[in-house]
PDB file of C-alpha atoms in Angstrom:
ATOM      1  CA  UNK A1016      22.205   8.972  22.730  1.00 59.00           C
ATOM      2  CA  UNK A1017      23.170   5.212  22.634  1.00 64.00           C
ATOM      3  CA  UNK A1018      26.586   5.977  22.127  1.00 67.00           C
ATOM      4  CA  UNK A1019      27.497   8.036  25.486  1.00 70.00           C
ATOM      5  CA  UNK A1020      25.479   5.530  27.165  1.00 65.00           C
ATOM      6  CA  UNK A1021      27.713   2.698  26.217  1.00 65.00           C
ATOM      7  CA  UNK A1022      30.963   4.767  26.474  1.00 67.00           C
ATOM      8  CA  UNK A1023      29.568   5.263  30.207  1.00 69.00           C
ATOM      9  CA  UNK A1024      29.473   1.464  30.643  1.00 71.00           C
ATOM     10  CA  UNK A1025      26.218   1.217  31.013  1.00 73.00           C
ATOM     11  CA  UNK A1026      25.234  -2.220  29.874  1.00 73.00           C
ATOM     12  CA  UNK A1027      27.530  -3.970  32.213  1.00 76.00           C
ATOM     13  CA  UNK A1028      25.488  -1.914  35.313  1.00 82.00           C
ATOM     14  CA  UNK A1029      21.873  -2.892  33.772  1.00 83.00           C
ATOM     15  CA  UNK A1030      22.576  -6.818  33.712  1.00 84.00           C
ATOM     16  CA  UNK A1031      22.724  -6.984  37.254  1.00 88.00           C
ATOM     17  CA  UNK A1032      19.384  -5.344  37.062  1.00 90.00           C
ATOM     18  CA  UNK A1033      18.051  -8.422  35.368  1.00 89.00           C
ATOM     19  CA  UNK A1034      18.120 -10.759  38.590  1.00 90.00           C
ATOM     20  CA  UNK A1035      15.843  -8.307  40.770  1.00 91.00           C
ATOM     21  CA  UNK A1036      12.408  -9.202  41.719  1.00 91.00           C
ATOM     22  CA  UNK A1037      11.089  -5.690  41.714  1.00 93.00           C
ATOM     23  CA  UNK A1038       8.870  -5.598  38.280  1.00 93.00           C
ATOM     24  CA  UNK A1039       9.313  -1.839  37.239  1.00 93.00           C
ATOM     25  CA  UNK A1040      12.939  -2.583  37.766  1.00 93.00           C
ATOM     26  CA  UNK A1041      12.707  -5.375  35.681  1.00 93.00           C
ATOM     27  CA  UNK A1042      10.434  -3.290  32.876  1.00 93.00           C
ATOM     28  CA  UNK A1043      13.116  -0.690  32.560  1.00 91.00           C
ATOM     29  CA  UNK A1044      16.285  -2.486  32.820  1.00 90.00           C
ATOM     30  CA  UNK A1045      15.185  -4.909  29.466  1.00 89.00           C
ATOM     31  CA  UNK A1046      13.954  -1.898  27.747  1.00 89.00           C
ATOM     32  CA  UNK A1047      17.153   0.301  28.039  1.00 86.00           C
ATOM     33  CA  UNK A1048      19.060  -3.495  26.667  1.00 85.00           C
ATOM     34  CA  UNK A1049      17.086  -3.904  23.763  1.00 84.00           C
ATOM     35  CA  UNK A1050      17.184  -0.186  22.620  1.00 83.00           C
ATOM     36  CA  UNK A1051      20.912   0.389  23.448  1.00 81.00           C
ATOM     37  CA  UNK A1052      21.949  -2.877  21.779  1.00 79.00           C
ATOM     38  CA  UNK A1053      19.511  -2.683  18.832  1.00 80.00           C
ATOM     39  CA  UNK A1054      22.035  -2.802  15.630  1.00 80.00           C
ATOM     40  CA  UNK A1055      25.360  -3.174  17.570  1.00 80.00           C
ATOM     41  CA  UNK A1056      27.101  -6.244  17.088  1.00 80.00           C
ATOM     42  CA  UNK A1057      29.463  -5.987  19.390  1.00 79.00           C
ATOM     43  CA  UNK A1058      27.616  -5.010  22.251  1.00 79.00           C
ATOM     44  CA  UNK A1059      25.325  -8.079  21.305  1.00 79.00           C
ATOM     45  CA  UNK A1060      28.685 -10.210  21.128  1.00 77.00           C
ATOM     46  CA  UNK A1061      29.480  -9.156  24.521  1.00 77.00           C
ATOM     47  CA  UNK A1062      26.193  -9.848  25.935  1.00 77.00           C
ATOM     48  CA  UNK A1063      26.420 -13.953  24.696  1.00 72.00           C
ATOM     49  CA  UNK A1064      29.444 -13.812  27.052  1.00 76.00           C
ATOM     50  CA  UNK A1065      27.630 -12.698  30.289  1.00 78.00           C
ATOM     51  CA  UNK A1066      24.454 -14.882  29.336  1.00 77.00           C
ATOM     52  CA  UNK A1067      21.916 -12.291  29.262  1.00 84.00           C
ATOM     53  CA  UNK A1068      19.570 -14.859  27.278  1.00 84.00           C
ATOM     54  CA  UNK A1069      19.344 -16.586  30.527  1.00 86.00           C
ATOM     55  CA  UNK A1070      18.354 -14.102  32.323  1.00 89.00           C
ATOM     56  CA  UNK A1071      15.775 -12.807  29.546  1.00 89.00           C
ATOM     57  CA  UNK A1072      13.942 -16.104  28.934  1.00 89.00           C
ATOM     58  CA  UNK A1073      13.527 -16.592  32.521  1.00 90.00           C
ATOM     59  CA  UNK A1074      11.757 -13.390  33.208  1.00 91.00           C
ATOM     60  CA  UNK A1075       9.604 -14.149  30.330  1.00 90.00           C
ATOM     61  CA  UNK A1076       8.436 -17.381  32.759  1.00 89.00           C
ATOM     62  CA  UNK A1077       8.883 -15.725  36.239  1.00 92.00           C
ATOM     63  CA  UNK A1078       6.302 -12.692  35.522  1.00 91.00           C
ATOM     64  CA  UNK A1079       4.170 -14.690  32.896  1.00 86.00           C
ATOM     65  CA  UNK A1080       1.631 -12.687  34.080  1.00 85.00           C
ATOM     66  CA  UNK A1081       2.892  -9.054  33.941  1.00 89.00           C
ATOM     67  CA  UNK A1082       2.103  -8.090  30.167  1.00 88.00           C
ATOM     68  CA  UNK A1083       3.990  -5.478  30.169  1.00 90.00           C
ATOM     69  CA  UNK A1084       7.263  -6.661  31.365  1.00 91.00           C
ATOM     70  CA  UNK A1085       6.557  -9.514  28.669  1.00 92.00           C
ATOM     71  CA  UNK A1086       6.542  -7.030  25.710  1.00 91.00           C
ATOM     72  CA  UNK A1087       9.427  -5.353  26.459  1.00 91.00           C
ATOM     73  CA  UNK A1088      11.425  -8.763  27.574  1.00 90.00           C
ATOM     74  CA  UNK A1089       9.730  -9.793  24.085  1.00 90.00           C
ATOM     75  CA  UNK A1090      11.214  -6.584  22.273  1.00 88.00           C
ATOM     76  CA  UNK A1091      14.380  -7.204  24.150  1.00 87.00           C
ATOM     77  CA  UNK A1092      15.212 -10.922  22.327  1.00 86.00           C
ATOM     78  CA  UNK A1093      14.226  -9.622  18.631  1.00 85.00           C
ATOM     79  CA  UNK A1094      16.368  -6.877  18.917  1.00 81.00           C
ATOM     80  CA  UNK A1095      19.621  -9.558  20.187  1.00 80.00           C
ATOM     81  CA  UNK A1096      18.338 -12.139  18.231  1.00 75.00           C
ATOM     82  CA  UNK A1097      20.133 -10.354  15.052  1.00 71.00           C
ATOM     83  CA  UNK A1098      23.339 -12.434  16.143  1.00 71.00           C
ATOM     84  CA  UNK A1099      23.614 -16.103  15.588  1.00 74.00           C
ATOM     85  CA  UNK A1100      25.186 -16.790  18.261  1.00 72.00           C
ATOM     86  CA  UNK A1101      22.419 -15.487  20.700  1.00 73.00           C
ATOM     87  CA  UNK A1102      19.765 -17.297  18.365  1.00 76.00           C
ATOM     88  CA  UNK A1103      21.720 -20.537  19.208  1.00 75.00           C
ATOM     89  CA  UNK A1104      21.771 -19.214  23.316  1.00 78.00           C
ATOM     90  CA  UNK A1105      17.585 -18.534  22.995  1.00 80.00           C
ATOM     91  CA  UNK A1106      17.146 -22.200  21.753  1.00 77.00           C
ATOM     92  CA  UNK A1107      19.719 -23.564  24.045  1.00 79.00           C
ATOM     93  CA  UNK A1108      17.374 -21.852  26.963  1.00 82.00           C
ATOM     94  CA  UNK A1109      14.233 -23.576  25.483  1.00 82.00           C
ATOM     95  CA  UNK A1110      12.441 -20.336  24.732  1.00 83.00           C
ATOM     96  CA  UNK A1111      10.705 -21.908  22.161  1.00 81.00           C
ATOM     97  CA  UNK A1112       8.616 -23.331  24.834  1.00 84.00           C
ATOM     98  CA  UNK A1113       8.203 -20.335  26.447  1.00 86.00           C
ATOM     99  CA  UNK A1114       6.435 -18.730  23.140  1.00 84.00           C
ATOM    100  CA  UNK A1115       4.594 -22.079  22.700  1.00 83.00           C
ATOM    101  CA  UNK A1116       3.157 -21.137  26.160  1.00 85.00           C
ATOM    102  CA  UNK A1117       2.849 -17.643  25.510  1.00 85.00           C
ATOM    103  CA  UNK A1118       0.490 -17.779  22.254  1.00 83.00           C
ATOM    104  CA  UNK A1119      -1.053 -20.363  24.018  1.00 81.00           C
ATOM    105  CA  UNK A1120      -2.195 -17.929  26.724  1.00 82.00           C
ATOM    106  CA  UNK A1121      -3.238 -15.214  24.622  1.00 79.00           C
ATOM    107  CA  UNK A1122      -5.308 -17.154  22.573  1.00 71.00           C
ATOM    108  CA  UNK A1123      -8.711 -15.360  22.023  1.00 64.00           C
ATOM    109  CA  UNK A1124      -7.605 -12.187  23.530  1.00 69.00           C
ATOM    110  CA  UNK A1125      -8.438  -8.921  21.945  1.00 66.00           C
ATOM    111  CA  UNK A1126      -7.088  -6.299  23.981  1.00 75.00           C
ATOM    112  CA  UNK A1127      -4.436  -4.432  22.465  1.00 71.00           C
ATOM    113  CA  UNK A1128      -1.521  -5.215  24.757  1.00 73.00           C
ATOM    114  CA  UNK A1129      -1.434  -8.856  24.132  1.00 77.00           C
ATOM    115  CA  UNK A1130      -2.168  -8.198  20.387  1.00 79.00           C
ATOM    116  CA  UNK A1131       1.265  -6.490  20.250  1.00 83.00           C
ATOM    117  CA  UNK A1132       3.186  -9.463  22.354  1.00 86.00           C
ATOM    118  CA  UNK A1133       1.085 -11.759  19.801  1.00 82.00           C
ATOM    119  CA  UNK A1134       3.316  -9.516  17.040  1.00 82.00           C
ATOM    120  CA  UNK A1135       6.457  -9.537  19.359  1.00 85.00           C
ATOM    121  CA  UNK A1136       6.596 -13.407  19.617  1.00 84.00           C
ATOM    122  CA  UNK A1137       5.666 -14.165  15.986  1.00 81.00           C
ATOM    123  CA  UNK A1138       8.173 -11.703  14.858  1.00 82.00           C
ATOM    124  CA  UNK A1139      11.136 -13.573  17.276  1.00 83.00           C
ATOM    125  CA  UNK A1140       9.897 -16.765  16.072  1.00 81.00           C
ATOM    126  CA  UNK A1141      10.938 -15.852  12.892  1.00 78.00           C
ATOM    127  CA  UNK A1142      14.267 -14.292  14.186  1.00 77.00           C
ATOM    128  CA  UNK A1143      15.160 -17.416  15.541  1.00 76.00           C
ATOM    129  CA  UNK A1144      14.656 -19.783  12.312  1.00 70.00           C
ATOM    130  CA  UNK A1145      18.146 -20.460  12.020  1.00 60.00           C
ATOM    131  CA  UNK A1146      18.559 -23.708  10.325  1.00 59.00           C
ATOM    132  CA  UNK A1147      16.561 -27.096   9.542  1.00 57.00           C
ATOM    133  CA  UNK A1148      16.952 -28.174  13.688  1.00 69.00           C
ATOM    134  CA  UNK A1149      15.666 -24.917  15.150  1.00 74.00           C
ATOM    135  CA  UNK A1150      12.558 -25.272  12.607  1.00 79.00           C
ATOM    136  CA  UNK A1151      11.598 -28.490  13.409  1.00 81.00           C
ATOM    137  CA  UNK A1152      11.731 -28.009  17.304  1.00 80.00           C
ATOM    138  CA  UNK A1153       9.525 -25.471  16.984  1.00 81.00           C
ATOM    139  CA  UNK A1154       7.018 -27.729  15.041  1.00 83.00           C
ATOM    140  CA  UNK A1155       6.959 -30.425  17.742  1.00 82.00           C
ATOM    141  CA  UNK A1156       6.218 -28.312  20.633  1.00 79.00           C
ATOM    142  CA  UNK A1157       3.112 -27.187  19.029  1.00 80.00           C
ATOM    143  CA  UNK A1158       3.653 -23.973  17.507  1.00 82.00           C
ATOM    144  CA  UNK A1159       2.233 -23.852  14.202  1.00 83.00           C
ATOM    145  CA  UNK A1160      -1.306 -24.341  15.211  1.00 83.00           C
ATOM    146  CA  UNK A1161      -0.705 -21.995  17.517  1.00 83.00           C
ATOM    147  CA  UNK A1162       0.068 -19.286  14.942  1.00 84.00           C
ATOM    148  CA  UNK A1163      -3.175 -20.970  13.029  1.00 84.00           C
ATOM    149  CA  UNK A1164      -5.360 -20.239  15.790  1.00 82.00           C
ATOM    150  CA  UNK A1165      -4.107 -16.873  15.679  1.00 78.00           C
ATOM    151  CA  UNK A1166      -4.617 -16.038  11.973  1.00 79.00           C
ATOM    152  CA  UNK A1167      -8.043 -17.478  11.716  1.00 78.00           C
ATOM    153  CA  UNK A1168      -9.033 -14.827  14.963  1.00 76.00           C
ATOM    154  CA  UNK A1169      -6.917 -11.961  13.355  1.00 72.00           C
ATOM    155  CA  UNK A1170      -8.047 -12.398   9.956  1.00 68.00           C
ATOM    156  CA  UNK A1171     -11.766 -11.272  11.109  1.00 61.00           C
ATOM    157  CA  UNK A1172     -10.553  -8.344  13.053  1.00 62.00           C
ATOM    158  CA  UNK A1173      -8.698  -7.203  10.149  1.00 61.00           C
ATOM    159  CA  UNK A1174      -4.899  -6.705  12.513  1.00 67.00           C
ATOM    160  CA  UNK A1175      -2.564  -7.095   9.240  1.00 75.00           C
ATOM    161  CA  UNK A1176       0.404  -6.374  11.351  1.00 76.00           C
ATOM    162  CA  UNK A1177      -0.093 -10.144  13.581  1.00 77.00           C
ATOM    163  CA  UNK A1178      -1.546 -11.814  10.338  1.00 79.00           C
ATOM    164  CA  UNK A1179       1.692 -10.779   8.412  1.00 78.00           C
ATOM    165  CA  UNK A1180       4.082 -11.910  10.889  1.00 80.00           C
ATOM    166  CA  UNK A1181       2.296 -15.291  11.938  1.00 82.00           C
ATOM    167  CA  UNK A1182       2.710 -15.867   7.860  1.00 82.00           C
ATOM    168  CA  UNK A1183       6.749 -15.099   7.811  1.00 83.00           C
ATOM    169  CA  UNK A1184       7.006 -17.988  10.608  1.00 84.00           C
ATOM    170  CA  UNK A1185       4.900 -20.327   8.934  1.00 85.00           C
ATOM    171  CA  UNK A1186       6.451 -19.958   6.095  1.00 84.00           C
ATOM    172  CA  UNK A1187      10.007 -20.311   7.274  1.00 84.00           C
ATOM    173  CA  UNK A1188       8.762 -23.111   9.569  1.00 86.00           C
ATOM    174  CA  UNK A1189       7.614 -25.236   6.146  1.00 85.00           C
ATOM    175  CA  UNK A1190      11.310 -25.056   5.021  1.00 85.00           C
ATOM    176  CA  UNK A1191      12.820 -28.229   6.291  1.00 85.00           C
ATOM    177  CA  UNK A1192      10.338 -31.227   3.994  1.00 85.00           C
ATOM    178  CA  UNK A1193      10.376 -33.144   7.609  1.00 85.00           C
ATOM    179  CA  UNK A1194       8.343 -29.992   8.574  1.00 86.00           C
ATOM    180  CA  UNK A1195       6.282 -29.704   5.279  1.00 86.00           C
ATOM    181  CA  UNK A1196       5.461 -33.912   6.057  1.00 83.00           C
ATOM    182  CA  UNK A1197       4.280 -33.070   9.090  1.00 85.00           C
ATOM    183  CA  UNK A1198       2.254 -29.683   8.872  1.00 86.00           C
ATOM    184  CA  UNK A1199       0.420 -30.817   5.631  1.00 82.00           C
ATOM    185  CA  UNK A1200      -0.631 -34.349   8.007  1.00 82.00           C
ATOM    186  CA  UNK A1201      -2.020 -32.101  10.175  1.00 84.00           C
ATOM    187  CA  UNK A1202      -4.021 -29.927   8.007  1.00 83.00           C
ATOM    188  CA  UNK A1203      -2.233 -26.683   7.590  1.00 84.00           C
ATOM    189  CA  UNK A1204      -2.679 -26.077   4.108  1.00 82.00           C
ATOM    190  CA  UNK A1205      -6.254 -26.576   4.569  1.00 82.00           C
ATOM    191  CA  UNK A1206      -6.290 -24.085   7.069  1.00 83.00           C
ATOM    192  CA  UNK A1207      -4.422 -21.778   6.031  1.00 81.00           C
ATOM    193  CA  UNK A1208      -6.580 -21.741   2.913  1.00 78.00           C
ATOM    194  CA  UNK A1209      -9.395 -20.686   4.892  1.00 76.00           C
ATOM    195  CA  UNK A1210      -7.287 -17.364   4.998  1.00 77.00           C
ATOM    196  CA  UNK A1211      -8.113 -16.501   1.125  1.00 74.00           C
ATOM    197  CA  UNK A1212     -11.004 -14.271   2.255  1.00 75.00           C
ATOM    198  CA  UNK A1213      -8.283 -11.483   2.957  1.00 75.00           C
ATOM    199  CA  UNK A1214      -8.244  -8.085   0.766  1.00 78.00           C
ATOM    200  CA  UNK A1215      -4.937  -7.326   2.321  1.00 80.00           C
ATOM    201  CA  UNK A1216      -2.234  -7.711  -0.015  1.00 83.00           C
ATOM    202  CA  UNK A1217       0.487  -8.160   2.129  1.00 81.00           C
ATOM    203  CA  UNK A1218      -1.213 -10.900   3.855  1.00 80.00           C
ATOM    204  CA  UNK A1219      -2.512 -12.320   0.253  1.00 83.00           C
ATOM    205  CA  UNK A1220       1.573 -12.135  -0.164  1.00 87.00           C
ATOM    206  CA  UNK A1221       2.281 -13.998   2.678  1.00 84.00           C
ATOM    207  CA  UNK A1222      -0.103 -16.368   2.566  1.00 84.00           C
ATOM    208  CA  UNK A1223       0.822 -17.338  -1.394  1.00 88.00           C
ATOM    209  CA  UNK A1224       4.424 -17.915   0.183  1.00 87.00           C
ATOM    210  CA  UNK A1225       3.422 -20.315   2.627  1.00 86.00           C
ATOM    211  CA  UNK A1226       1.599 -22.643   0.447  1.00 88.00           C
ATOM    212  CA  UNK A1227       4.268 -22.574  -2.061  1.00 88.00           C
ATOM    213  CA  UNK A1228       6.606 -23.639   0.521  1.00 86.00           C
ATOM    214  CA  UNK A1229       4.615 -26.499   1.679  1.00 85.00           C
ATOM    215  CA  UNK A1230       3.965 -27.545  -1.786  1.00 84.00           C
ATOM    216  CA  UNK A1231       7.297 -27.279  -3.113  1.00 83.00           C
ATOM    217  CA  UNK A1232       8.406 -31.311  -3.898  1.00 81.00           C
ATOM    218  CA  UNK A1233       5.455 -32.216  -1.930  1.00 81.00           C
ATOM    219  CA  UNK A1234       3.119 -34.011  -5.411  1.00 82.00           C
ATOM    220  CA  UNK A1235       0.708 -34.644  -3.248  1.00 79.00           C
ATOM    221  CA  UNK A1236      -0.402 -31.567  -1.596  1.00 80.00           C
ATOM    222  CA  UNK A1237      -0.176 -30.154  -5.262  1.00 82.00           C
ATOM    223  CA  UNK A1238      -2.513 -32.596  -6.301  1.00 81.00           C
ATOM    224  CA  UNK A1239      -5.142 -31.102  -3.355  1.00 79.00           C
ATOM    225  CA  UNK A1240      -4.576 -27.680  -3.738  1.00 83.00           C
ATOM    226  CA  UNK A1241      -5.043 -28.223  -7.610  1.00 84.00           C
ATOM    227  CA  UNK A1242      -8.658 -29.853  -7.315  1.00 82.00           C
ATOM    228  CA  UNK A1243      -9.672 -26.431  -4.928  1.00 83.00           C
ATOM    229  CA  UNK A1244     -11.912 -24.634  -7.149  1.00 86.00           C
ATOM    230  CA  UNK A1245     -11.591 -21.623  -4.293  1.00 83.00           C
ATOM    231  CA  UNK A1246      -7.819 -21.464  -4.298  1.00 86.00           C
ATOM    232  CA  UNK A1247      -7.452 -21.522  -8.069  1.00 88.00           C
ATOM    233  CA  UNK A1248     -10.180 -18.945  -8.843  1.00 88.00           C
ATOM    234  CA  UNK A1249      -7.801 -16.833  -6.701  1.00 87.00           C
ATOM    235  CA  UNK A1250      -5.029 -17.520  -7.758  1.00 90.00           C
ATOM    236  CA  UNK A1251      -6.255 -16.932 -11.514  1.00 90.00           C
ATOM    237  CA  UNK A1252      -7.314 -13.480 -10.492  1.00 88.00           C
ATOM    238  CA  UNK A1253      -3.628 -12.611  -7.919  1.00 90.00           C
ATOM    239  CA  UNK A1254      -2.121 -13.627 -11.183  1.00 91.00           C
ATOM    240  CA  UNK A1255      -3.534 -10.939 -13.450  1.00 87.00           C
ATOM    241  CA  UNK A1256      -3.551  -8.194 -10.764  1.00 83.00           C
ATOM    242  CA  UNK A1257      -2.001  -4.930 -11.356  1.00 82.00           C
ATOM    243  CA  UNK A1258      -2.463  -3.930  -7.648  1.00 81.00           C
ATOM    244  CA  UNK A1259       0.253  -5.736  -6.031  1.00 84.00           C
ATOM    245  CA  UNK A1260       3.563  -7.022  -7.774  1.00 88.00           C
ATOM    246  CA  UNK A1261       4.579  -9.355  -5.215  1.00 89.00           C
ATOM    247  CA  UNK A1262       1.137 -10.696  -5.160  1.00 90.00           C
ATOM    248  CA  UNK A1263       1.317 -11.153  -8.545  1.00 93.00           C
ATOM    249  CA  UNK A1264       4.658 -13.063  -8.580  1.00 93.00           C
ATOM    250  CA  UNK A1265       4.073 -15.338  -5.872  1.00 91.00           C
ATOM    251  CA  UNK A1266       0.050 -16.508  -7.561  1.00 92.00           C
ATOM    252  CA  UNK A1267       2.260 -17.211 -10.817  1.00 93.00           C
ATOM    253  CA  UNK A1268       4.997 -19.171  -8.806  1.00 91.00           C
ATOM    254  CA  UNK A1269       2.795 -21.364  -6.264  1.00 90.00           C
ATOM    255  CA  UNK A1270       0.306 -21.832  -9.882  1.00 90.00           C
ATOM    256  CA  UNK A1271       3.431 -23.389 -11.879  1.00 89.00           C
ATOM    257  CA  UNK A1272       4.405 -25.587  -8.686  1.00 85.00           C
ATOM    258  CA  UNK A1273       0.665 -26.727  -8.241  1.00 86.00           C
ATOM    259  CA  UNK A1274       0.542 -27.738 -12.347  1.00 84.00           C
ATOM    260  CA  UNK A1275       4.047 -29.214 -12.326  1.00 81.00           C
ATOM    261  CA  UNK A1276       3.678 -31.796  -8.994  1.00 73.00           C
ATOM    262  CA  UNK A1277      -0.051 -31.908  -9.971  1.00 66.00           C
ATOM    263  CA  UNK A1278      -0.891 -35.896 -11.058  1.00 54.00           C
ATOM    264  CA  UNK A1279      -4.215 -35.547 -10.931  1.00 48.00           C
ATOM    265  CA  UNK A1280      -6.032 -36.762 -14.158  1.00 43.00           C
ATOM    266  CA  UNK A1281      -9.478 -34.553 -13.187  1.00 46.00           C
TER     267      UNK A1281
END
C-alpha cells in the first residue's frame, strides 16, 4: 500500500498539511508520514531537504496539550529518526528540550495514553544518541532524572515496555565518561539501584547494562557498588541463572568490572 501511495506523490501533498492549525488535520497528516516513510531511505532523504523536522518539533510545542496529536507527531520522529542526517536536523531544532518538557509533564500520570508517549519519547531519545555531543546535551537539560522519575513510578506498576526503554537511553546516555562524571555526582547509580526489586528479566537486562556503563573506568563508583551487599547478592544469583542468558552475561560482565576498578580493602 505504501508503494502506490508514494508513486502517487503523496508525501510532497501531506507536508503542506503540516502548517495547518486544524488538529485532526494535523493528527492524520503526521500519521500517514511516519507510516509511509517508515524503512525508506530515500523518502526520509528527501524529507531532510524540505525540513519536515521543523515542522514536526514545532507541533510537538504548538498542541502540547493535544495527547493525541503528540503520539503520533512522537511516532512520526522515531520512524525518520533512522537517518543520520534527520537525527542531526531533530537536535539542530532543539527537540531535546521539547522531550525534556514532555516527560516533565507526564510525570505521575497513569492513564494509558501518556504511558505510551512516555514509551514514544524514551524510545526517540534513544534514536537520537548519535555521538558523544548529542549525549551530553541531553544530560544538561535535565533528562536523565527525568527518565529516573519515570522508572521508579513504572517499576511499581509493573509497565516493562516504558521501564525497558527508559533503560536503553540511560544506558546510551552513560556512554560519553563526561556523562558517566556527571550522572554518578548526581546519584544515578544509586537510584537506579533502587530498581533491583524487578522480576522482569528484560528490565533486570537493562538495568545490569546501565550500571556497567557507568562503572566502566569509573574506580570509584566500582568501589560503591562493590560495598552494596543488595546489588551483589543479586548479582551472585543473575550470575548463576538459567532463566535468562542475557541476564546472565551482563551480572558476570558488570561483576568482573566492579572486582577489577574495585580498591576497596573491606
Amino acid at each position: 500500500m505504501k508503494k502506490p501511495c508514494i508513486e502517487a506523490g503523496l508525501v510532497p501533498t501531506l507536508i503542506p498539511l503540516l502548517e495547518s492549525t486544524d488538529q485532526e488535520m494535523l493528527l492524520h497528516a503526521g500519521r500517514a508520514i511516519g507510516r509511509i516513510c517508515y524503512d525508506n531511505r530515500n523518502l526520509q532523504e528527501e524529507l531532510v531537504k524540505v525540513g519536515v523536522i521543523t515542522s514536526l518539533v514545532r507541533i510537538l510545542t504548538d498542541y502540547a496539550e493535544s495527547e493525541p496529536l503528540i503520539h503520533v507527531d512522537l511516532l512520526a520522529l522515531c520512524n525518520l529518526a533512522e537517518l543520520d542526517a534527520l537525527k542531526v536536523q531533530l537536535v539542530e531544532a532543539g527537540v531535546q528540550e521539547v522531550l525534556s518538557e514532555i516527560l516533565l509533564r507526564l510525570q505521575g500520570s497513569s492513564q494509558a495514553e501518556d504511558t505510551c508517549i512516555v514509551k514514544a519519547a524514551s524510545d526517540l531519545i534513544v534514536s537520537l544518541l548519535l555521538g558523544d555531543g548529542n549525549c551530553v546535551r541531553m544530560v544538561q537539560v535535565g533528562l536523565i532524572h527525568q527518565l529516573l522519575d519515570l522508572l521508579e513510578k513504572h517499576v511499581e506498576s509493573g509497565d516493562i515496555s516504558v521501564q525497558h526503554a527508559a533503560l536503553s537511553a540511560l544506558r546510551n546516555l552513560a556512554i560519553p565518561v563526561v556523562n558517566k562524571v556527571q550522572m554518578l555526582e548526581e546519584g544515578v547509580a544509586e537510584r537506579i539501584q533502587a530498581l533491583l526489586r524487578s522480576e522482569m528479566p528484560p528490565v533486570q537486562f537493562k538495568l545490569l547494562g546501565t550500571l556497567r556503563m557507568l562503572t566502566d573506568g569509573q574506580a570509584d563508583a566500582a568501589e560503591i557498588l562493590g560495598q552494596d551487599p543488595m546489588l551483589l547478592t543479586r548479582l551472585v544469583q543473575w550470575c548463576n541463572t538459567n532463566d535468562h542468558s542475557g541476564v546472565c552475561g551482563e551480572a558476570n560482565r558488570l561483576l568482573a568490572s566492579i572486582l577489577r576498578h574495585n580498591r576497596s580493602q573491606v
